[in-house]
PDB file of C-alpha atoms and ligand atoms in Angstrom:
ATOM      1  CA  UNK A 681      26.001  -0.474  -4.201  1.00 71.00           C
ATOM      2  CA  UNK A 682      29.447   1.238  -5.515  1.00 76.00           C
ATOM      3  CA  UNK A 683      29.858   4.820  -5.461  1.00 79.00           C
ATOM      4  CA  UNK A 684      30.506   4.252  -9.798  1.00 81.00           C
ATOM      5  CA  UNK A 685      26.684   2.539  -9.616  1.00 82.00           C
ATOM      6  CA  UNK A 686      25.327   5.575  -7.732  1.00 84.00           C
ATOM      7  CA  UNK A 687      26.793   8.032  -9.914  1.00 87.00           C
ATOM      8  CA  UNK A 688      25.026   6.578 -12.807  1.00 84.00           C
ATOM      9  CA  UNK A 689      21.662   6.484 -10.953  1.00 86.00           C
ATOM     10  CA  UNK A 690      21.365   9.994 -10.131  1.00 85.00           C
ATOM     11  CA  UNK A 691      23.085  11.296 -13.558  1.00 85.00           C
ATOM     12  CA  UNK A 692      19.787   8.847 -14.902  1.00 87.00           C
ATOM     13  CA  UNK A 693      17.769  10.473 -12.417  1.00 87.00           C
ATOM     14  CA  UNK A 694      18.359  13.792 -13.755  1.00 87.00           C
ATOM     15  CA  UNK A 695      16.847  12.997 -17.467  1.00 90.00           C
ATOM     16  CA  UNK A 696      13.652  11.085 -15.630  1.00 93.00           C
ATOM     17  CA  UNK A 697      10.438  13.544 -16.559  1.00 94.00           C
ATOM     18  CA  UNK A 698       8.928  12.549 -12.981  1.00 97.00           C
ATOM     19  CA  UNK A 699      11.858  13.584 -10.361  1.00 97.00           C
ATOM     20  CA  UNK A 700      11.896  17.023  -8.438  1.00 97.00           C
ATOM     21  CA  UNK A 701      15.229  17.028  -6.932  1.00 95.00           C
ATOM     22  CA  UNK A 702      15.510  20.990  -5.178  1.00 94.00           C
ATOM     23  CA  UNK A 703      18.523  22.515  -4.398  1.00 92.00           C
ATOM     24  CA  UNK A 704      18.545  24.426  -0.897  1.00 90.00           C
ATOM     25  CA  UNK A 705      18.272  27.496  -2.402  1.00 91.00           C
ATOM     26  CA  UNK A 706      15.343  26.861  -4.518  1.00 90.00           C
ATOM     27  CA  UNK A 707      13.633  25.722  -1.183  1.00 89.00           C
ATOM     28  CA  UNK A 708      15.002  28.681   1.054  1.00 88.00           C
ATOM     29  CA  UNK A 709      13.393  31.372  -1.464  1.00 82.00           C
ATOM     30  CA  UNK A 710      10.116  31.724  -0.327  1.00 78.00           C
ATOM     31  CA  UNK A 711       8.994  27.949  -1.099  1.00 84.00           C
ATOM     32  CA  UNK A 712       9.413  25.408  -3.861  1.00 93.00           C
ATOM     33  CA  UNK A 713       8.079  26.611  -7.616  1.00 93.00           C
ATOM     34  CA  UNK A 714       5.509  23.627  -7.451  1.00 96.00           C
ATOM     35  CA  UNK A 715       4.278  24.723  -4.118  1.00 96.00           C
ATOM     36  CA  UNK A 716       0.507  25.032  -4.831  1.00 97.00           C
ATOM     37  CA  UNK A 717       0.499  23.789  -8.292  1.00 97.00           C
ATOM     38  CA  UNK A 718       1.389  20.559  -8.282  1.00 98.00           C
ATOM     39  CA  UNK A 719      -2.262  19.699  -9.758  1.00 98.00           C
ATOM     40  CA  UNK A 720      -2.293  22.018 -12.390  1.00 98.00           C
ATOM     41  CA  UNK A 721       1.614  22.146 -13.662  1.00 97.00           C
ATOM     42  CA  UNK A 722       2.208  18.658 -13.447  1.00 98.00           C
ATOM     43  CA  UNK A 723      -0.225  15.724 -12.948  1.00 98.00           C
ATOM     44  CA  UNK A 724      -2.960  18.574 -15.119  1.00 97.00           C
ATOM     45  CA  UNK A 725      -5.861  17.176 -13.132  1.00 98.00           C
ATOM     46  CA  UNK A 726      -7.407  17.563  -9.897  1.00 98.00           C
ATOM     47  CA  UNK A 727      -6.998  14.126  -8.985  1.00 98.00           C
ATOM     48  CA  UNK A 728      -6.279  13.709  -4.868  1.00 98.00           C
ATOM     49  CA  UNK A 729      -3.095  13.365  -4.029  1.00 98.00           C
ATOM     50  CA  UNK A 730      -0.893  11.216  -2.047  1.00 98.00           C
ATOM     51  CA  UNK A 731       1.900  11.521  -0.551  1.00 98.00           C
ATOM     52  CA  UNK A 732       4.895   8.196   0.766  1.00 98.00           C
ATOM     53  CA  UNK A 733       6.701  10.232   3.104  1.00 98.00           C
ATOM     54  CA  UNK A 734      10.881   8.537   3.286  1.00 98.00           C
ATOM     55  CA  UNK A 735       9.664   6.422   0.512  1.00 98.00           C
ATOM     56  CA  UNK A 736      13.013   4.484  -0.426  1.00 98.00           C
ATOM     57  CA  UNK A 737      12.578   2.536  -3.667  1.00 97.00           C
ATOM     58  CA  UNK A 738       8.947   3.715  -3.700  1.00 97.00           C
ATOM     59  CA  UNK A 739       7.003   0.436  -3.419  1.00 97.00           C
ATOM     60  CA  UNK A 740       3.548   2.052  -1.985  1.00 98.00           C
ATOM     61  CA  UNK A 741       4.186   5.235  -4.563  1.00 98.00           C
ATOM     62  CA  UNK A 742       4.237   3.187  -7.827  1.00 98.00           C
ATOM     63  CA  UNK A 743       1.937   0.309  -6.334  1.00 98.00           C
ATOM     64  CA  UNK A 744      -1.108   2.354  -5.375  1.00 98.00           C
ATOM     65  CA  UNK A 745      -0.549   4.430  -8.888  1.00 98.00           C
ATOM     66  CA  UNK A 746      -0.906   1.310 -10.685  1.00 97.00           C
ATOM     67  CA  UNK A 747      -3.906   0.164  -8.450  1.00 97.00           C
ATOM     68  CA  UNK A 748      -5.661   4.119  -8.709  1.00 98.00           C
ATOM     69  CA  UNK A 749      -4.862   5.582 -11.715  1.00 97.00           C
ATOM     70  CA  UNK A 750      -7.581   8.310 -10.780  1.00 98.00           C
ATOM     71  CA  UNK A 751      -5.024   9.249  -7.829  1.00 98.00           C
ATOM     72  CA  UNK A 752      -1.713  11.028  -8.354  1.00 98.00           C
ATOM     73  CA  UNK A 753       1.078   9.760  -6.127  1.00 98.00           C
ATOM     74  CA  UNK A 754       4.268  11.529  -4.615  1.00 98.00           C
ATOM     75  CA  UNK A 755       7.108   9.324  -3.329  1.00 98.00           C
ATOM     76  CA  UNK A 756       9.254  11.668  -1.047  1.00 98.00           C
ATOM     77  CA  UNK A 757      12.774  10.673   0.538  1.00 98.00           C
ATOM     78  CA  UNK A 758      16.461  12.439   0.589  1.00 96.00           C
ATOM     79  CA  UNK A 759      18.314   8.866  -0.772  1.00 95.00           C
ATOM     80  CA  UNK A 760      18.510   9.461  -4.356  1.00 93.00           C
ATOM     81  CA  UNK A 761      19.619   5.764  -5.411  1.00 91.00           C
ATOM     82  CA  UNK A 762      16.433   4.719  -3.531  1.00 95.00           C
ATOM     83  CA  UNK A 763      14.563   7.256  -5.673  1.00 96.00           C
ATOM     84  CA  UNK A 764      15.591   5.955  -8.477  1.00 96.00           C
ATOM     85  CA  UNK A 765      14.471   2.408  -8.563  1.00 96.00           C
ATOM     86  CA  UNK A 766      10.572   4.056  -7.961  1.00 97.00           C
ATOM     87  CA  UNK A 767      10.954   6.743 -10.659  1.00 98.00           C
ATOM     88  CA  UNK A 768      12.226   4.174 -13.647  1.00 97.00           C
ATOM     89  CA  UNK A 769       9.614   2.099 -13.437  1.00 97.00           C
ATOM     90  CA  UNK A 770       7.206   4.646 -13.316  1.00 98.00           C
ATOM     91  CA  UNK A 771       9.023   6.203 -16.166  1.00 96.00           C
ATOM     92  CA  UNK A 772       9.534   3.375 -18.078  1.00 96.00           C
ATOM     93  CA  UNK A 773       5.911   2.545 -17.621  1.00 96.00           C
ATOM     94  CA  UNK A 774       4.273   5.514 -18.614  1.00 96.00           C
ATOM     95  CA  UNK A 775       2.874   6.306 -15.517  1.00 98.00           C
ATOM     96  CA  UNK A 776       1.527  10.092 -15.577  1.00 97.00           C
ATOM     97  CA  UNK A 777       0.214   9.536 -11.827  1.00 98.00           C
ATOM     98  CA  UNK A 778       3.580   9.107  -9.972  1.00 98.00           C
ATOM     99  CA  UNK A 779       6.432  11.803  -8.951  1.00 98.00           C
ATOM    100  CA  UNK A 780       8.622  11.583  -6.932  1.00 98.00           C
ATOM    101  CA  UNK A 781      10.581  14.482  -5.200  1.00 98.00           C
ATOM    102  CA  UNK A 782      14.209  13.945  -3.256  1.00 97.00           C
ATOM    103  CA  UNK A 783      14.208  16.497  -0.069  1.00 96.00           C
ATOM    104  CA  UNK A 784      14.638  16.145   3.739  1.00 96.00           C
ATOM    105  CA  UNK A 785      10.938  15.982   4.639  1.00 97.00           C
ATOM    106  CA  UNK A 786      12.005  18.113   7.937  1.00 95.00           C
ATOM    107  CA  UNK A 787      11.030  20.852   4.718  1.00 94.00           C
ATOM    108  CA  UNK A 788       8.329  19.636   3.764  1.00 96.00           C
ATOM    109  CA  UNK A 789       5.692  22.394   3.868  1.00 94.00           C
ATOM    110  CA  UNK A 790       7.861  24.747   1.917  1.00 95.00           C
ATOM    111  CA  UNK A 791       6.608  22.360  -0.884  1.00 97.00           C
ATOM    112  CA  UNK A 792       2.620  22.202  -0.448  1.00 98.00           C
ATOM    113  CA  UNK A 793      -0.386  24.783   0.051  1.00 97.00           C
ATOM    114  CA  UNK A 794      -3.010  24.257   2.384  1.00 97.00           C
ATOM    115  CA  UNK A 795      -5.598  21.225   1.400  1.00 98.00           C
ATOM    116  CA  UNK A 796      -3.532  20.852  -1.880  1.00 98.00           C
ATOM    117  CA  UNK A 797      -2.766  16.455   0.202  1.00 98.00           C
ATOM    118  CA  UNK A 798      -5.311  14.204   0.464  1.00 98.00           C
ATOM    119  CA  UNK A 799      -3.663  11.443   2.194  1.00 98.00           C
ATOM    120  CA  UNK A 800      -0.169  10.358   3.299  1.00 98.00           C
ATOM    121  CA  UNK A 801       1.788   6.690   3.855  1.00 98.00           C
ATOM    122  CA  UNK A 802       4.347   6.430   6.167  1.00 98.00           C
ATOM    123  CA  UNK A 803       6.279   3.173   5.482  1.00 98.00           C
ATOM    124  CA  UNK A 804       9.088   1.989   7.997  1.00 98.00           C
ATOM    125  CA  UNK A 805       9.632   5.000   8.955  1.00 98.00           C
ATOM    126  CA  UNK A 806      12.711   5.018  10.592  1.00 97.00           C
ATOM    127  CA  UNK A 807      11.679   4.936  14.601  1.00 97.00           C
ATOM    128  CA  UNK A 808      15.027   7.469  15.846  1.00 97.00           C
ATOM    129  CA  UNK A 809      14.996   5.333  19.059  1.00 97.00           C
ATOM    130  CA  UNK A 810      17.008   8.692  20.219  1.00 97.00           C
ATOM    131  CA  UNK A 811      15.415  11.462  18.580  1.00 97.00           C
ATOM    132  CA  UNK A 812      11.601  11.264  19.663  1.00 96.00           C
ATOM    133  CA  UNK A 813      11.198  14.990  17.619  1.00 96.00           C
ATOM    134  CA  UNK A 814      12.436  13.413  14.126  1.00 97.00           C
ATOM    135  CA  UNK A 815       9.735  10.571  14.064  1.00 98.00           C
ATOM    136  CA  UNK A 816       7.558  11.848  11.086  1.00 98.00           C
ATOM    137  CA  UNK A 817       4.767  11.191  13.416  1.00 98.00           C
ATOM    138  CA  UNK A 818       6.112  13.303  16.088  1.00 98.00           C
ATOM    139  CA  UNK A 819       3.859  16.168  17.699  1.00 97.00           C
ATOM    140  CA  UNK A 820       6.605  18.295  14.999  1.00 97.00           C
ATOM    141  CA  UNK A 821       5.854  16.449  12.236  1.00 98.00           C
ATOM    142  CA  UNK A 822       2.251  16.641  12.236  1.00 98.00           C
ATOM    143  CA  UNK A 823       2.242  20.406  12.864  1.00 97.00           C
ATOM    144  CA  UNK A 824       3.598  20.341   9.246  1.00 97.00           C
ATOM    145  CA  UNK A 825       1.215  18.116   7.430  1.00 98.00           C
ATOM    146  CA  UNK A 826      -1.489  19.989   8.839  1.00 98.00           C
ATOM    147  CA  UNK A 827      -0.801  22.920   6.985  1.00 97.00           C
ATOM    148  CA  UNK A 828      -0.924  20.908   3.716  1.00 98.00           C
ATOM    149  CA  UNK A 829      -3.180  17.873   4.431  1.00 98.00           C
ATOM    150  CA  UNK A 830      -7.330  18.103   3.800  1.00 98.00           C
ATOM    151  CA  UNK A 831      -8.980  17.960   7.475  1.00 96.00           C
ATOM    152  CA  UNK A 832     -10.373  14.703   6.604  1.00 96.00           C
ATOM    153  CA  UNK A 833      -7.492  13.985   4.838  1.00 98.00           C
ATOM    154  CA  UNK A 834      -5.794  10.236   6.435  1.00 98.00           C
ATOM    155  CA  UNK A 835      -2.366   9.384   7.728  1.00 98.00           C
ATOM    156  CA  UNK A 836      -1.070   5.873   7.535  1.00 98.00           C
ATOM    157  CA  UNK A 837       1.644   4.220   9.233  1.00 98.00           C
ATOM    158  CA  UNK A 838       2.873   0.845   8.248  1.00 98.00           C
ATOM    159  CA  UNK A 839       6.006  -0.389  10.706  1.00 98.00           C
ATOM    160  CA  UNK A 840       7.732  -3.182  12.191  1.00 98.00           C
ATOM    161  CA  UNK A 841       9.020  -1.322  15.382  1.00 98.00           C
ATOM    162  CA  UNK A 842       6.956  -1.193  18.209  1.00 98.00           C
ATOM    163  CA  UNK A 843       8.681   1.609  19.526  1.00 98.00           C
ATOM    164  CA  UNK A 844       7.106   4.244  16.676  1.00 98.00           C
ATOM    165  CA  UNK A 845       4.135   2.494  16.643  1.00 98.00           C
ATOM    166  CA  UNK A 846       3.568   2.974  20.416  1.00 98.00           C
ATOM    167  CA  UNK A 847       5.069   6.421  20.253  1.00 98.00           C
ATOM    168  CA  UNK A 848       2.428   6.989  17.572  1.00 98.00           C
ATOM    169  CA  UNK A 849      -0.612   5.520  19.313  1.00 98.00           C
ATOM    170  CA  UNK A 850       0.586   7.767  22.706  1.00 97.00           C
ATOM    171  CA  UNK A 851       0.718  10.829  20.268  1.00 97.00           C
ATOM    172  CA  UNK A 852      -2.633   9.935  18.800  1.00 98.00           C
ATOM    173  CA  UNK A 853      -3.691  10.041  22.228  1.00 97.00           C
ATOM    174  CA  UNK A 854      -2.723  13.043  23.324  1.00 97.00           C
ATOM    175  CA  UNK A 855      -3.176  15.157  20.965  1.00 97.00           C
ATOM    176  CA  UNK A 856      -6.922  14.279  19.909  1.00 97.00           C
ATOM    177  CA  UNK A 857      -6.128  12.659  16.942  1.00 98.00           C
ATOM    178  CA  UNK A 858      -8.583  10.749  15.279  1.00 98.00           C
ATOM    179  CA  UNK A 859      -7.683   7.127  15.646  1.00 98.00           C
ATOM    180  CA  UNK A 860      -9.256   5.189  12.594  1.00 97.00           C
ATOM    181  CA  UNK A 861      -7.880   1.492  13.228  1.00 97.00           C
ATOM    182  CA  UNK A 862      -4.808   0.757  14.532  1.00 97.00           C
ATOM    183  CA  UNK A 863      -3.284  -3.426  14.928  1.00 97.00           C
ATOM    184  CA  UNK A 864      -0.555  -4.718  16.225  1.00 97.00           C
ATOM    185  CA  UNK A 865      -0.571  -7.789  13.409  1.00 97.00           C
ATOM    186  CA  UNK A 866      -1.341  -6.802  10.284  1.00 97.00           C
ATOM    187  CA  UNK A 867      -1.276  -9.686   8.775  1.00 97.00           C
ATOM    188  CA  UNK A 868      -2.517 -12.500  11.136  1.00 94.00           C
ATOM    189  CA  UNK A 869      -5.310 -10.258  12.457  1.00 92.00           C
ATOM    190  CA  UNK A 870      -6.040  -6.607  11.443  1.00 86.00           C
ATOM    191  CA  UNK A 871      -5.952  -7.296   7.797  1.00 94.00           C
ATOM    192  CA  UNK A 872      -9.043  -9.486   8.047  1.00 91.00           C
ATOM    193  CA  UNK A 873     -11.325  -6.793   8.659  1.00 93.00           C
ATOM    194  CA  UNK A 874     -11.201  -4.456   5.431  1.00 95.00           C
ATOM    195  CA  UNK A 875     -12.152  -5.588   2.066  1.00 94.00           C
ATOM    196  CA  UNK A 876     -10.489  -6.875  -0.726  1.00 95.00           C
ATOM    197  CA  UNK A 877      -9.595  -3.832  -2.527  1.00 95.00           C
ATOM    198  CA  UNK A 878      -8.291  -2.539   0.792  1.00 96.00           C
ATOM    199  CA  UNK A 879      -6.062  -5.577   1.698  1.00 96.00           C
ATOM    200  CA  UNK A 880      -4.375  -5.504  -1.888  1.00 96.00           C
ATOM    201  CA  UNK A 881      -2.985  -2.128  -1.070  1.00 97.00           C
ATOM    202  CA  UNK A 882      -1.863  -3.239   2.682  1.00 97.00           C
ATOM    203  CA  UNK A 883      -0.434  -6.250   1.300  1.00 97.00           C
ATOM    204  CA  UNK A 884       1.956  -4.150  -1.239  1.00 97.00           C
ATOM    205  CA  UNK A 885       5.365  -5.674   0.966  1.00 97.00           C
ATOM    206  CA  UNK A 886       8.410  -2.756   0.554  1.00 97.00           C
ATOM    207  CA  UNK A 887      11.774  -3.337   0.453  1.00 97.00           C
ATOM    208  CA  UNK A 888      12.366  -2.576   4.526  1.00 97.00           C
ATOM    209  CA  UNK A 889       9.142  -4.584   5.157  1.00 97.00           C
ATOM    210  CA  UNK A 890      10.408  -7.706   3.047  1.00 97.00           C
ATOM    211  CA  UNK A 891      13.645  -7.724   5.123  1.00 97.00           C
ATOM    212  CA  UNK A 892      11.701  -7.527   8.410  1.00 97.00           C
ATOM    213  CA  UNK A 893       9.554 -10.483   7.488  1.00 97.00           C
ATOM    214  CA  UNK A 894      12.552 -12.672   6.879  1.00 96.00           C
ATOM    215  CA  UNK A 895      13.577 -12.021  10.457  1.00 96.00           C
ATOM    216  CA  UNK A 896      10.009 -12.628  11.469  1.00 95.00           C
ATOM    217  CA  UNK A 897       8.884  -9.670  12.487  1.00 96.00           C
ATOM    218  CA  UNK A 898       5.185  -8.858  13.283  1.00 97.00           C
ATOM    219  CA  UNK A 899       4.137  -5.410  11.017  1.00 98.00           C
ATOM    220  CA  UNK A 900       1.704  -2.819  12.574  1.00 98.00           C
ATOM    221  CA  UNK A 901      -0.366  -0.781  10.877  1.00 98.00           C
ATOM    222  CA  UNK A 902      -3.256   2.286  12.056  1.00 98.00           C
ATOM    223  CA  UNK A 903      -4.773   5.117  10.522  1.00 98.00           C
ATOM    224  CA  UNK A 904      -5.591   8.201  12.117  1.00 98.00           C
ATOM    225  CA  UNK A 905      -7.022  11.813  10.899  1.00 98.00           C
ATOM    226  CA  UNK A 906      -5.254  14.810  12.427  1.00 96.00           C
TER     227      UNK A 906
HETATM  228  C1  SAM B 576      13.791   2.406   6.809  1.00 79.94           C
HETATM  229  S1  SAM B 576      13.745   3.234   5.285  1.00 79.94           S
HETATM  230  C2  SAM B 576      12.178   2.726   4.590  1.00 79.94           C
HETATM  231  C3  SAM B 576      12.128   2.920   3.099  1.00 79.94           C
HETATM  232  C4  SAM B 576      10.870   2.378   2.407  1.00 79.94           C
HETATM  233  N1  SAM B 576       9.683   3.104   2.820  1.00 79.94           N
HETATM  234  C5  SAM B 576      10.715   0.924   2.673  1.00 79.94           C
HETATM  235  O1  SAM B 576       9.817   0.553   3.451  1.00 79.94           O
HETATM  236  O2  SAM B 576      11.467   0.137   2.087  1.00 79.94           O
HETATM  237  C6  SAM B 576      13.433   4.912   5.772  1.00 79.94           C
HETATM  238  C7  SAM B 576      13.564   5.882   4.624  1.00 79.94           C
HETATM  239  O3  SAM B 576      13.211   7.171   5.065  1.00 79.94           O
HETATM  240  C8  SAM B 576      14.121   8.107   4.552  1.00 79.94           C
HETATM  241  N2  SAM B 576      14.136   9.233   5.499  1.00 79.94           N
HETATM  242  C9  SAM B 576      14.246   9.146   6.847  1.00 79.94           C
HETATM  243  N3  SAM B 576      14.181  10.385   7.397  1.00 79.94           N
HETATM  244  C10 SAM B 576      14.032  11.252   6.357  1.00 79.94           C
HETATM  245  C11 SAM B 576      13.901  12.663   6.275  1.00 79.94           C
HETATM  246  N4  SAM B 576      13.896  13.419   7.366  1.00 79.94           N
HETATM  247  N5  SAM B 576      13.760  13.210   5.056  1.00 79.94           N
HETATM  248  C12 SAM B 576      13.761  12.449   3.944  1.00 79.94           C
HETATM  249  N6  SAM B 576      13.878  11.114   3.960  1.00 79.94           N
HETATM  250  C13 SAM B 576      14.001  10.514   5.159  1.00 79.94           C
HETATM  251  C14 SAM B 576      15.437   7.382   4.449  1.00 79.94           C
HETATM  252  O4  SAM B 576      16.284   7.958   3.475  1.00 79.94           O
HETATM  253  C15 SAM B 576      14.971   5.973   4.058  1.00 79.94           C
HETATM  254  O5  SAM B 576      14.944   5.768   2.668  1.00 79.94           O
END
């Protein structure tokens, strides 16, 4: 995409109802202005939410808002043109269940109270071959969704690299997690067991996931509480 494109994304992005985009500042004084009221000043119910943590274009965000409208749905990532493609078609679909919110997600409790998450996707995360600590489900990671997340509250990881998706499973290990189901092919196996409503959501295919499957990659997939 040209830089001209992108410049005409985020000046769109700035008129969508739907997009929290915080400057540093805003985050660095004392936490976010939604922090804690996400519920009440924005989605006005008390509806569970969601949250697609580095979310790109925001397939899961926008497809499990369509599928749950009883759900309210966060897509977070720092690419702004990603952003963009998730938010206008939740805008231009009237879709009162999705937001999405552009930040490094290295911040991310400065931007929810305790219990105020229900649930979180991780999709393709990217598996920082080098930097064990930036997975977003590193030992570091966690410690921040635990502040925010419901104790019963479920983390999902979708992938095609076996490197996170052991690194995950030897984290879920040793720390106690609560392993849930974990496979190591969706789609010829694991996908099998859960019903239909439940394979409809892990058949949603994202951007990242789409390209992988071209190059025949095998997608992983587990669940675990933390
Ligand atoms: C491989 S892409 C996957 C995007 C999308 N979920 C998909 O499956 O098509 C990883 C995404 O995570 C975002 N990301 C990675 N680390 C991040 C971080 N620390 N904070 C915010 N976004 C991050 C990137 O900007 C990118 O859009």
């Amino acid at each position: 995409m040209g830089s001209k494109d992108k410049l005409k994304r985020f000046a769109e992005m700035e008129t969508f109802p739907n997009v929290f985009q915080p400057t540093m500042e805003e985050i660095n004084s004392g936490g976010y202005h939604m922090k804690g009221k996400w519920h009440k000043e924005y989605f006005k119910n008390d509806n569970p939410i969601v949250l697609e943590l580095g979310c790109g274009k925001g397939e899961y965000t926008v497809g499990m808002a369509q599928r749950y409208p009883n759900k309210n749905f966060i897509g977070i990532d720092i690419k702004g043109a990603r952003i963009w493609r998730g938010a206008k078609t939740a805008f231009e679909n009237n879709m009162p269940n999705v937001a999405f919110l552009r930040t490094r997600i290295d911040f991310i409790e400065r931007f929810f109270s305790e219990n105020e998450v229900s649930e979180i996707w991780l999709t393709f995360s990217d598996p920082q071959p080098k930097k064990p600590n930036k997975r977003l489900t590193s030992r570091m990671f966690i410690e921040h969704y635990k502040k925010f997340l419901k104790p019963e509250g479920i983390v999902h990881l979708k992938t095609d690299s076996d490197l996170l998706f052991e690194s995950t499973l030897e984290q879920i290990k040793e720390y106690h997690y609560n392993k849930l189901f974990s496979t190591w092919d969706l789609y010829n196996e694991g996908i099998n067991t859960f019903d239909e409503a439940t394979k409809d959501i892990l058949n949603i295919k994202t951007f990242y996931e789409q390209r992988w499957l071209k190059e025949g990659k095998t997608i992983k997939y587990c669940k675990f509480t933390v």
